[in-house]
mmCIF file with all atom_site columns, C-alpha atoms in Angstrom:
data_model
loop_
_atom_site.group_PDB
_atom_site.id
_atom_site.type_symbol
_atom_site.label_atom_id
_atom_site.label_alt_id
_atom_site.label_comp_id
_atom_site.label_asym_id
_atom_site.label_entity_id
_atom_site.label_seq_id
_atom_site.pdbx_PDB_ins_code
_atom_site.Cartn_x
_atom_site.Cartn_y
_atom_site.Cartn_z
_atom_site.occupancy
_atom_site.B_iso_or_equiv
_atom_site.pdbx_formal_charge
_atom_site.auth_seq_id
_atom_site.auth_comp_id
_atom_site.auth_asym_id
_atom_site.auth_atom_id
_atom_site.pdbx_PDB_model_num
ATOM 1   C CA . MET Q 1 1   ? 37.749 29.600 -57.188 1.00 48.00 ? 1   MET Q CA 1
ATOM 2   C CA . THR Q 1 2   ? 36.408 27.703 -60.158 1.00 50.00 ? 2   THR Q CA 1
ATOM 3   C CA . GLY Q 1 3   ? 32.963 29.307 -60.300 1.00 69.00 ? 3   GLY Q CA 1
ATOM 4   C CA . LYS Q 1 4   ? 31.518 25.792 -60.483 1.00 83.00 ? 4   LYS Q CA 1
ATOM 5   C CA . ALA Q 1 5   ? 29.074 24.380 -57.955 1.00 94.00 ? 5   ALA Q CA 1
ATOM 6   C CA . PRO Q 1 6   ? 30.887 22.380 -55.252 1.00 96.00 ? 6   PRO Q CA 1
ATOM 7   C CA . LEU Q 1 7   ? 31.021 18.607 -55.668 1.00 98.00 ? 7   LEU Q CA 1
ATOM 8   C CA . ILE Q 1 8   ? 31.256 17.326 -52.103 1.00 98.00 ? 8   ILE Q CA 1
ATOM 9   C CA . ALA Q 1 9   ? 29.984 13.881 -51.151 1.00 98.00 ? 9   ALA Q CA 1
ATOM 10  C CA . GLU Q 1 10  ? 28.593 13.789 -47.610 1.00 98.00 ? 10  GLU Q CA 1
ATOM 11  C CA . HIS Q 1 11  ? 27.035 11.117 -45.446 1.00 98.00 ? 11  HIS Q CA 1
ATOM 12  C CA . VAL Q 1 12  ? 25.883 11.472 -41.826 1.00 98.00 ? 12  VAL Q CA 1
ATOM 13  C CA . VAL Q 1 13  ? 25.255 8.518  -39.532 1.00 98.00 ? 13  VAL Q CA 1
ATOM 14  C CA . GLN Q 1 14  ? 24.232 8.145  -35.892 1.00 97.00 ? 14  GLN Q CA 1
ATOM 15  C CA . VAL Q 1 15  ? 26.569 5.799  -34.017 1.00 98.00 ? 15  VAL Q CA 1
ATOM 16  C CA . ARG Q 1 16  ? 25.666 4.162  -30.709 1.00 98.00 ? 16  ARG Q CA 1
ATOM 17  C CA . ALA Q 1 17  ? 29.233 4.329  -29.424 1.00 97.00 ? 17  ALA Q CA 1
ATOM 18  C CA . THR Q 1 18  ? 31.463 6.826  -27.713 1.00 96.00 ? 18  THR Q CA 1
ATOM 19  C CA . PRO Q 1 19  ? 33.441 9.296  -29.817 1.00 96.00 ? 19  PRO Q CA 1
ATOM 20  C CA . ALA Q 1 20  ? 36.590 7.564  -28.494 1.00 96.00 ? 20  ALA Q CA 1
ATOM 21  C CA . ALA Q 1 21  ? 35.449 4.212  -29.914 1.00 97.00 ? 21  ALA Q CA 1
ATOM 22  C CA . VAL Q 1 22  ? 34.688 5.777  -33.305 1.00 98.00 ? 22  VAL Q CA 1
ATOM 23  C CA . TRP Q 1 23  ? 38.014 7.648  -33.248 1.00 98.00 ? 23  TRP Q CA 1
ATOM 24  C CA . ASP Q 1 24  ? 39.830 4.332  -32.764 1.00 98.00 ? 24  ASP Q CA 1
ATOM 25  C CA . VAL Q 1 25  ? 38.095 2.914  -35.843 1.00 98.00 ? 25  VAL Q CA 1
ATOM 26  C CA . LEU Q 1 26  ? 38.960 6.059  -37.831 1.00 98.00 ? 26  LEU Q CA 1
ATOM 27  C CA . THR Q 1 27  ? 42.641 6.269  -36.892 1.00 98.00 ? 27  THR Q CA 1
ATOM 28  C CA . ARG Q 1 28  ? 44.090 2.824  -36.073 1.00 98.00 ? 28  ARG Q CA 1
ATOM 29  C CA . ALA Q 1 29  ? 45.590 1.351  -39.254 1.00 97.00 ? 29  ALA Q CA 1
ATOM 30  C CA . ALA Q 1 30  ? 44.352 -2.176 -38.543 1.00 97.00 ? 30  ALA Q CA 1
ATOM 31  C CA . ASN Q 1 31  ? 40.813 -0.826 -38.210 1.00 98.00 ? 31  ASN Q CA 1
ATOM 32  C CA . ILE Q 1 32  ? 41.047 1.420  -41.277 1.00 98.00 ? 32  ILE Q CA 1
ATOM 33  C CA . ARG Q 1 33  ? 41.956 -1.634 -43.348 1.00 97.00 ? 33  ARG Q CA 1
ATOM 34  C CA . GLU Q 1 34  ? 38.496 -3.037 -42.567 1.00 97.00 ? 34  GLU Q CA 1
ATOM 35  C CA . TRP Q 1 35  ? 36.642 -0.065 -44.088 1.00 97.00 ? 35  TRP Q CA 1
ATOM 36  C CA . ASP Q 1 36  ? 39.170 1.429  -46.532 1.00 97.00 ? 36  ASP Q CA 1
ATOM 37  C CA . ASP Q 1 37  ? 42.441 0.804  -48.295 1.00 94.00 ? 37  ASP Q CA 1
ATOM 38  C CA . VAL Q 1 38  ? 45.758 1.591  -46.570 1.00 96.00 ? 38  VAL Q CA 1
ATOM 39  C CA . PRO Q 1 39  ? 48.902 1.621  -48.697 1.00 96.00 ? 39  PRO Q CA 1
ATOM 40  C CA . GLU Q 1 40  ? 51.504 -1.020 -47.847 1.00 92.00 ? 40  GLU Q CA 1
ATOM 41  C CA . SER Q 1 41  ? 54.064 1.763  -47.391 1.00 93.00 ? 41  SER Q CA 1
ATOM 42  C CA . PHE Q 1 42  ? 52.122 3.079  -44.365 1.00 96.00 ? 42  PHE Q CA 1
ATOM 43  C CA . THR Q 1 43  ? 53.647 1.151  -41.463 1.00 96.00 ? 43  THR Q CA 1
ATOM 44  C CA . ALA Q 1 44  ? 52.547 3.210  -38.445 1.00 97.00 ? 44  ALA Q CA 1
ATOM 45  C CA . ASP Q 1 45  ? 49.962 1.734  -36.084 1.00 97.00 ? 45  ASP Q CA 1
ATOM 46  C CA . THR Q 1 46  ? 47.808 4.862  -36.124 1.00 98.00 ? 46  THR Q CA 1
ATOM 47  C CA . LEU Q 1 47  ? 47.280 8.051  -38.018 1.00 98.00 ? 47  LEU Q CA 1
ATOM 48  C CA . ALA Q 1 48  ? 48.607 11.246 -36.435 1.00 98.00 ? 48  ALA Q CA 1
ATOM 49  C CA . ALA Q 1 49  ? 48.908 14.904 -37.386 1.00 98.00 ? 49  ALA Q CA 1
ATOM 50  C CA . GLY Q 1 50  ? 51.114 15.026 -40.472 1.00 98.00 ? 50  GLY Q CA 1
ATOM 51  C CA . SER Q 1 51  ? 50.680 11.336 -41.395 1.00 98.00 ? 51  SER Q CA 1
ATOM 52  C CA . VAL Q 1 52  ? 50.893 10.678 -45.128 1.00 98.00 ? 52  VAL Q CA 1
ATOM 53  C CA . LEU Q 1 53  ? 49.129 7.882  -46.971 1.00 97.00 ? 53  LEU Q CA 1
ATOM 54  C CA . GLU Q 1 54  ? 50.542 7.544  -50.480 1.00 97.00 ? 54  GLU Q CA 1
ATOM 55  C CA . TRP Q 1 55  ? 49.367 5.247  -53.228 1.00 96.00 ? 55  TRP Q CA 1
ATOM 56  C CA . GLU Q 1 56  ? 52.364 5.803  -55.507 1.00 95.00 ? 56  GLU Q CA 1
ATOM 57  C CA . GLY Q 1 57  ? 51.430 7.426  -58.791 1.00 94.00 ? 57  GLY Q CA 1
ATOM 58  C CA . TYR Q 1 58  ? 47.751 7.575  -57.854 1.00 94.00 ? 58  TYR Q CA 1
ATOM 59  C CA . ALA Q 1 59  ? 46.897 9.565  -54.727 1.00 96.00 ? 59  ALA Q CA 1
ATOM 60  C CA . VAL Q 1 60  ? 48.317 11.176 -51.600 1.00 97.00 ? 60  VAL Q CA 1
ATOM 61  C CA . LEU Q 1 61  ? 46.389 11.938 -48.405 1.00 97.00 ? 61  LEU Q CA 1
ATOM 62  C CA . LYS Q 1 62  ? 48.045 14.052 -45.715 1.00 98.00 ? 62  LYS Q CA 1
ATOM 63  C CA . VAL Q 1 63  ? 46.517 14.467 -42.256 1.00 98.00 ? 63  VAL Q CA 1
ATOM 64  C CA . VAL Q 1 64  ? 46.128 18.228 -41.855 1.00 98.00 ? 64  VAL Q CA 1
ATOM 65  C CA . GLU Q 1 65  ? 43.773 18.262 -38.858 1.00 98.00 ? 65  GLU Q CA 1
ATOM 66  C CA . PHE Q 1 66  ? 43.828 15.772 -36.010 1.00 98.00 ? 66  PHE Q CA 1
ATOM 67  C CA . ASP Q 1 67  ? 41.536 17.001 -33.231 1.00 98.00 ? 67  ASP Q CA 1
ATOM 68  C CA . VAL Q 1 68  ? 40.953 13.994 -30.932 1.00 97.00 ? 68  VAL Q CA 1
ATOM 69  C CA . PRO Q 1 69  ? 38.094 12.852 -30.943 1.00 97.00 ? 69  PRO Q CA 1
ATOM 70  C CA . ARG Q 1 70  ? 36.343 15.522 -33.009 1.00 97.00 ? 70  ARG Q CA 1
ATOM 71  C CA . SER Q 1 71  ? 37.813 15.900 -36.465 1.00 98.00 ? 71  SER Q CA 1
ATOM 72  C CA . LEU Q 1 72  ? 40.175 14.174 -38.823 1.00 98.00 ? 72  LEU Q CA 1
ATOM 73  C CA . ARG Q 1 73  ? 40.886 15.973 -42.083 1.00 98.00 ? 73  ARG Q CA 1
ATOM 74  C CA . MET Q 1 74  ? 43.169 14.784 -44.840 1.00 98.00 ? 74  MET Q CA 1
ATOM 75  C CA . ALA Q 1 75  ? 44.186 16.901 -47.821 1.00 98.00 ? 75  ALA Q CA 1
ATOM 76  C CA . TYR Q 1 76  ? 44.021 15.058 -51.138 1.00 98.00 ? 76  TYR Q CA 1
ATOM 77  C CA . HIS Q 1 77  ? 46.496 15.355 -54.001 1.00 96.00 ? 77  HIS Q CA 1
ATOM 78  C CA . SER Q 1 78  ? 46.866 13.445 -57.251 1.00 96.00 ? 78  SER Q CA 1
ATOM 79  C CA . PRO Q 1 79  ? 50.449 13.186 -58.505 1.00 95.00 ? 79  PRO Q CA 1
ATOM 80  C CA . ARG Q 1 80  ? 48.969 13.007 -62.012 1.00 95.00 ? 80  ARG Q CA 1
ATOM 81  C CA . TRP Q 1 81  ? 47.883 16.643 -61.765 1.00 95.00 ? 81  TRP Q CA 1
ATOM 82  C CA . GLU Q 1 82  ? 50.356 19.318 -62.865 1.00 91.00 ? 82  GLU Q CA 1
ATOM 83  C CA . ARG Q 1 83  ? 50.046 21.225 -59.594 1.00 90.00 ? 83  ARG Q CA 1
ATOM 84  C CA . PRO Q 1 84  ? 48.643 20.673 -56.097 1.00 87.00 ? 84  PRO Q CA 1
ATOM 85  C CA . VAL Q 1 85  ? 45.024 21.743 -55.610 1.00 94.00 ? 85  VAL Q CA 1
ATOM 86  C CA . ASP Q 1 86  ? 43.901 23.185 -52.291 1.00 96.00 ? 86  ASP Q CA 1
ATOM 87  C CA . GLY Q 1 87  ? 40.383 22.432 -51.095 1.00 97.00 ? 87  GLY Q CA 1
ATOM 88  C CA . ILE Q 1 88  ? 39.966 18.723 -51.829 1.00 98.00 ? 88  ILE Q CA 1
ATOM 89  C CA . GLU Q 1 89  ? 39.805 16.706 -48.641 1.00 98.00 ? 89  GLU Q CA 1
ATOM 90  C CA . TYR Q 1 90  ? 38.588 13.642 -46.824 1.00 98.00 ? 90  TYR Q CA 1
ATOM 91  C CA . ALA Q 1 91  ? 36.962 14.767 -43.568 1.00 98.00 ? 91  ALA Q CA 1
ATOM 92  C CA . TYR Q 1 92  ? 35.608 12.715 -40.663 1.00 98.00 ? 92  TYR Q CA 1
ATOM 93  C CA . LEU Q 1 93  ? 33.726 14.824 -38.121 1.00 98.00 ? 93  LEU Q CA 1
ATOM 94  C CA . LEU Q 1 94  ? 32.337 13.637 -34.785 1.00 98.00 ? 94  LEU Q CA 1
ATOM 95  C CA . SER Q 1 95  ? 29.835 15.396 -32.558 1.00 97.00 ? 95  SER Q CA 1
ATOM 96  C CA . PRO Q 1 96  ? 28.102 14.207 -29.393 1.00 93.00 ? 96  PRO Q CA 1
ATOM 97  C CA . ALA Q 1 97  ? 24.558 12.893 -29.718 1.00 93.00 ? 97  ALA Q CA 1
ATOM 98  C CA . ALA Q 1 98  ? 21.931 11.681 -27.234 1.00 90.00 ? 98  ALA Q CA 1
ATOM 99  C CA . SER Q 1 99  ? 22.867 8.014  -27.625 1.00 92.00 ? 99  SER Q CA 1
ATOM 100 C CA . GLY Q 1 100 ? 26.496 8.130  -28.740 1.00 95.00 ? 100 GLY Q CA 1
ATOM 101 C CA . CYS Q 1 101 ? 27.696 10.423 -31.483 1.00 97.00 ? 101 CYS Q CA 1
ATOM 102 C CA . GLU Q 1 102 ? 27.060 11.641 -34.980 1.00 98.00 ? 102 GLU Q CA 1
ATOM 103 C CA . LEU Q 1 103 ? 29.666 10.908 -37.638 1.00 98.00 ? 103 LEU Q CA 1
ATOM 104 C CA . THR Q 1 104 ? 29.850 13.019 -40.784 1.00 98.00 ? 104 THR Q CA 1
ATOM 105 C CA . LEU Q 1 105 ? 32.008 11.942 -43.707 1.00 98.00 ? 105 LEU Q CA 1
ATOM 106 C CA . ARG Q 1 106 ? 32.769 14.550 -46.388 1.00 98.00 ? 106 ARG Q CA 1
ATOM 107 C CA . VAL Q 1 107 ? 34.873 14.019 -49.496 1.00 98.00 ? 107 VAL Q CA 1
ATOM 108 C CA . GLY Q 1 108 ? 35.591 16.729 -52.083 1.00 97.00 ? 108 GLY Q CA 1
ATOM 109 C CA . ASP Q 1 109 ? 35.402 19.455 -53.414 1.00 98.00 ? 109 ASP Q CA 1
ATOM 110 C CA . TRP Q 1 110 ? 35.897 17.626 -56.686 1.00 98.00 ? 110 TRP Q CA 1
ATOM 111 C CA . ALA Q 1 111 ? 34.793 20.681 -58.691 1.00 97.00 ? 111 ALA Q CA 1
ATOM 112 C CA . LEU Q 1 112 ? 38.381 21.836 -58.106 1.00 97.00 ? 112 LEU Q CA 1
ATOM 113 C CA . ALA Q 1 113 ? 39.886 18.804 -59.892 1.00 97.00 ? 113 ALA Q CA 1
ATOM 114 C CA . PRO Q 1 114 ? 41.853 20.119 -62.876 1.00 96.00 ? 114 PRO Q CA 1
ATOM 115 C CA . ASP Q 1 115 ? 41.693 17.036 -65.102 1.00 95.00 ? 115 ASP Q CA 1
ATOM 116 C CA . GLY Q 1 116 ? 38.062 17.023 -66.268 1.00 94.00 ? 116 GLY Q CA 1
ATOM 117 C CA . ASN Q 1 117 ? 37.120 14.007 -64.138 1.00 96.00 ? 117 ASN Q CA 1
ATOM 118 C CA . ALA Q 1 118 ? 35.324 15.863 -61.337 1.00 97.00 ? 118 ALA Q CA 1
ATOM 119 C CA . ARG Q 1 119 ? 31.990 14.081 -61.817 1.00 97.00 ? 119 ARG Q CA 1
ATOM 120 C CA . ASP Q 1 120 ? 33.658 10.642 -61.795 1.00 97.00 ? 120 ASP Q CA 1
ATOM 121 C CA . TYR Q 1 121 ? 35.534 11.456 -58.559 1.00 97.00 ? 121 TYR Q CA 1
ATOM 122 C CA . PHE Q 1 122 ? 32.335 12.773 -56.998 1.00 98.00 ? 122 PHE Q CA 1
ATOM 123 C CA . ASP Q 1 123 ? 30.253 9.747  -58.023 1.00 98.00 ? 123 ASP Q CA 1
ATOM 124 C CA . ALA Q 1 124 ? 32.861 7.361  -56.572 1.00 98.00 ? 124 ALA Q CA 1
ATOM 125 C CA . SER Q 1 125 ? 32.960 9.448  -53.389 1.00 98.00 ? 125 SER Q CA 1
ATOM 126 C CA . VAL Q 1 126 ? 29.186 9.255  -52.921 1.00 98.00 ? 126 VAL Q CA 1
ATOM 127 C CA . ASP Q 1 127 ? 29.484 5.463  -52.829 1.00 98.00 ? 127 ASP Q CA 1
ATOM 128 C CA . PHE Q 1 128 ? 32.586 5.593  -50.636 1.00 98.00 ? 128 PHE Q CA 1
ATOM 129 C CA . VAL Q 1 129 ? 31.102 7.817  -47.903 1.00 98.00 ? 129 VAL Q CA 1
ATOM 130 C CA . ALA Q 1 130 ? 27.949 5.697  -47.635 1.00 98.00 ? 130 ALA Q CA 1
ATOM 131 C CA . ASP Q 1 131 ? 29.835 2.396  -47.537 1.00 98.00 ? 131 ASP Q CA 1
ATOM 132 C CA . ALA Q 1 132 ? 32.557 3.645  -45.179 1.00 98.00 ? 132 ALA Q CA 1
ATOM 133 C CA . ALA Q 1 133 ? 30.032 5.233  -42.801 1.00 98.00 ? 133 ALA Q CA 1
ATOM 134 C CA . ALA Q 1 134 ? 28.100 1.965  -42.527 1.00 98.00 ? 134 ALA Q CA 1
ATOM 135 C CA . LYS Q 1 135 ? 31.253 -0.060 -41.837 1.00 98.00 ? 135 LYS Q CA 1
ATOM 136 C CA . ILE Q 1 136 ? 32.632 2.469  -39.334 1.00 98.00 ? 136 ILE Q CA 1
ATOM 137 C CA . LYS Q 1 137 ? 29.269 2.519  -37.530 1.00 98.00 ? 137 LYS Q CA 1
ATOM 138 C CA . GLU Q 1 138 ? 29.109 -1.278 -37.352 1.00 98.00 ? 138 GLU Q CA 1
ATOM 139 C CA . MET Q 1 139 ? 32.716 -1.622 -36.152 1.00 98.00 ? 139 MET Q CA 1
ATOM 140 C CA . SER Q 1 140 ? 32.319 1.146  -33.544 1.00 98.00 ? 140 SER Q CA 1
ATOM 141 C CA . GLU Q 1 141 ? 29.106 -0.302 -32.143 1.00 98.00 ? 141 GLU Q CA 1
ATOM 142 C CA . ARG Q 1 142 ? 30.740 -3.741 -31.721 1.00 94.00 ? 142 ARG Q CA 1
ATOM 143 C CA . ARG Q 1 143 ? 33.309 -2.302 -29.309 1.00 84.00 ? 143 ARG Q CA 1
#
């Protein structure tokens, strides 16, 4: 533990679509490309437990939880760091709601980043979760 306050970006959005429709937007590579970047080296059609997205020399995301259609968690690692850091993740959580579902996006805990750039990572993540949530919502509701 770092003793620092957690730096976790979170955004919650209500989606008027089934969890299955949102899950498709979250896990099908063609859909992900509409709301986020997918490395060219990732050639599978969909994410699955154990999938790895690697932006060579920059970042690695590994799917560590794949609970259809409830939670998708990906552990983050930067190859520029001397050692792997546990506790930094991209999480997409779905729960039923009266008119569809609730989607929560969480990215961090950047306080664990060992390179002194925690605040920069956090600030970028705040923008990312808001933008991604809006795009995922819009895509899911079109289905």
